[in-house]
Amino acid sequence: MKRTFIFSVLTLALVMFCQNVFAYDYYVNGIYYRKATQQVPGGGCGETYLIVVNNDDPNTYSGDVIIPETETINGETYRVRYIASEAFYGCINLTSVVLPSTIVNIGYHAFADCHLLKTIDLPEGMGQINSNAFSFCYNLDYIFIHSTEPFFLWDDAFADINDHVHIVVPCNCIEAFEATEEWQGIQLYD
């Protein structure tokens, strides 16, 4: 029940973000953000947070990118919670990404066509990775998962990436991931 509720909330939030993928509100320290406010069931507003987005340029991000946990804008501090659909899409010069522990969702095609992406670190609090999030990342060698609990993985989240990609989970966690339906059939390492 709890998993279904969390999944429903995350999916609703993702639908809201997909309406205008490339719109951004702020550009801070090399990262484009859109501000959003969580809708609380039954009405009202919850946390206001930031979503990492693209500025509609396939070369928006390059090299090694480290997304911060928080960003202070106009005197207000916000947590960085989501990687929007297509946020890093087509950033062919992107080589690595480190996501903060505050990230809970990676959108559709978020890192698709990042041909030089070699590594990515996924935080402990990850809630879901959407379809084709890493498709056509031909040089991707390692996906480091820091979560000890399996999280929701959409079909084809790791589609079209080379067979040599090492998806690394914490020690003694492989069985828990493999026991979860959406993780079955994915080669995992610890």
Short mmCIF file of C-alpha atoms in Angstrom, two decimals, residues 21-24 32 53-62 86-93 114:
data_model
loop_
_atom_site.label_atom_id
_atom_site.label_comp_id
_atom_site.label_asym_id
_atom_site.label_seq_id
_atom_site.Cartn_x
_atom_site.Cartn_y
_atom_site.Cartn_z
CA VAL A 21 10.50 19.81 -20.12
CA PHE A 22 12.86 22.60 -21.13
CA ALA A 23 11.39 25.56 -19.25
CA TYR A 24 13.68 26.74 -16.49
CA TYR A 32 19.38 24.86 -14.89
CA VAL A 53 16.27 20.63 -16.43
CA ASN A 54 17.90 21.32 -19.79
CA ASN A 55 17.88 24.69 -21.55
CA ASP A 56 16.87 23.11 -24.91
CA ASP A 57 20.50 22.79 -26.01
CA PRO A 58 22.04 19.33 -26.43
CA ASN A 59 25.34 20.70 -25.12
CA THR A 60 23.89 22.17 -21.92
CA TYR A 61 26.03 19.95 -19.69
CA SER A 62 29.51 18.55 -20.30
CA GLU A 86 15.44 14.76 -21.05
CA ALA A 87 17.39 16.94 -18.59
CA PHE A 88 20.72 15.65 -19.91
CA TYR A 89 19.39 14.26 -23.21
CA GLY A 90 21.95 14.42 -25.98
CA CYS A 91 24.69 15.99 -23.86
CA ILE A 92 27.35 14.13 -25.84
CA ASN A 93 30.26 15.64 -23.88
CA CYS A 114 25.01 10.87 -23.55
#
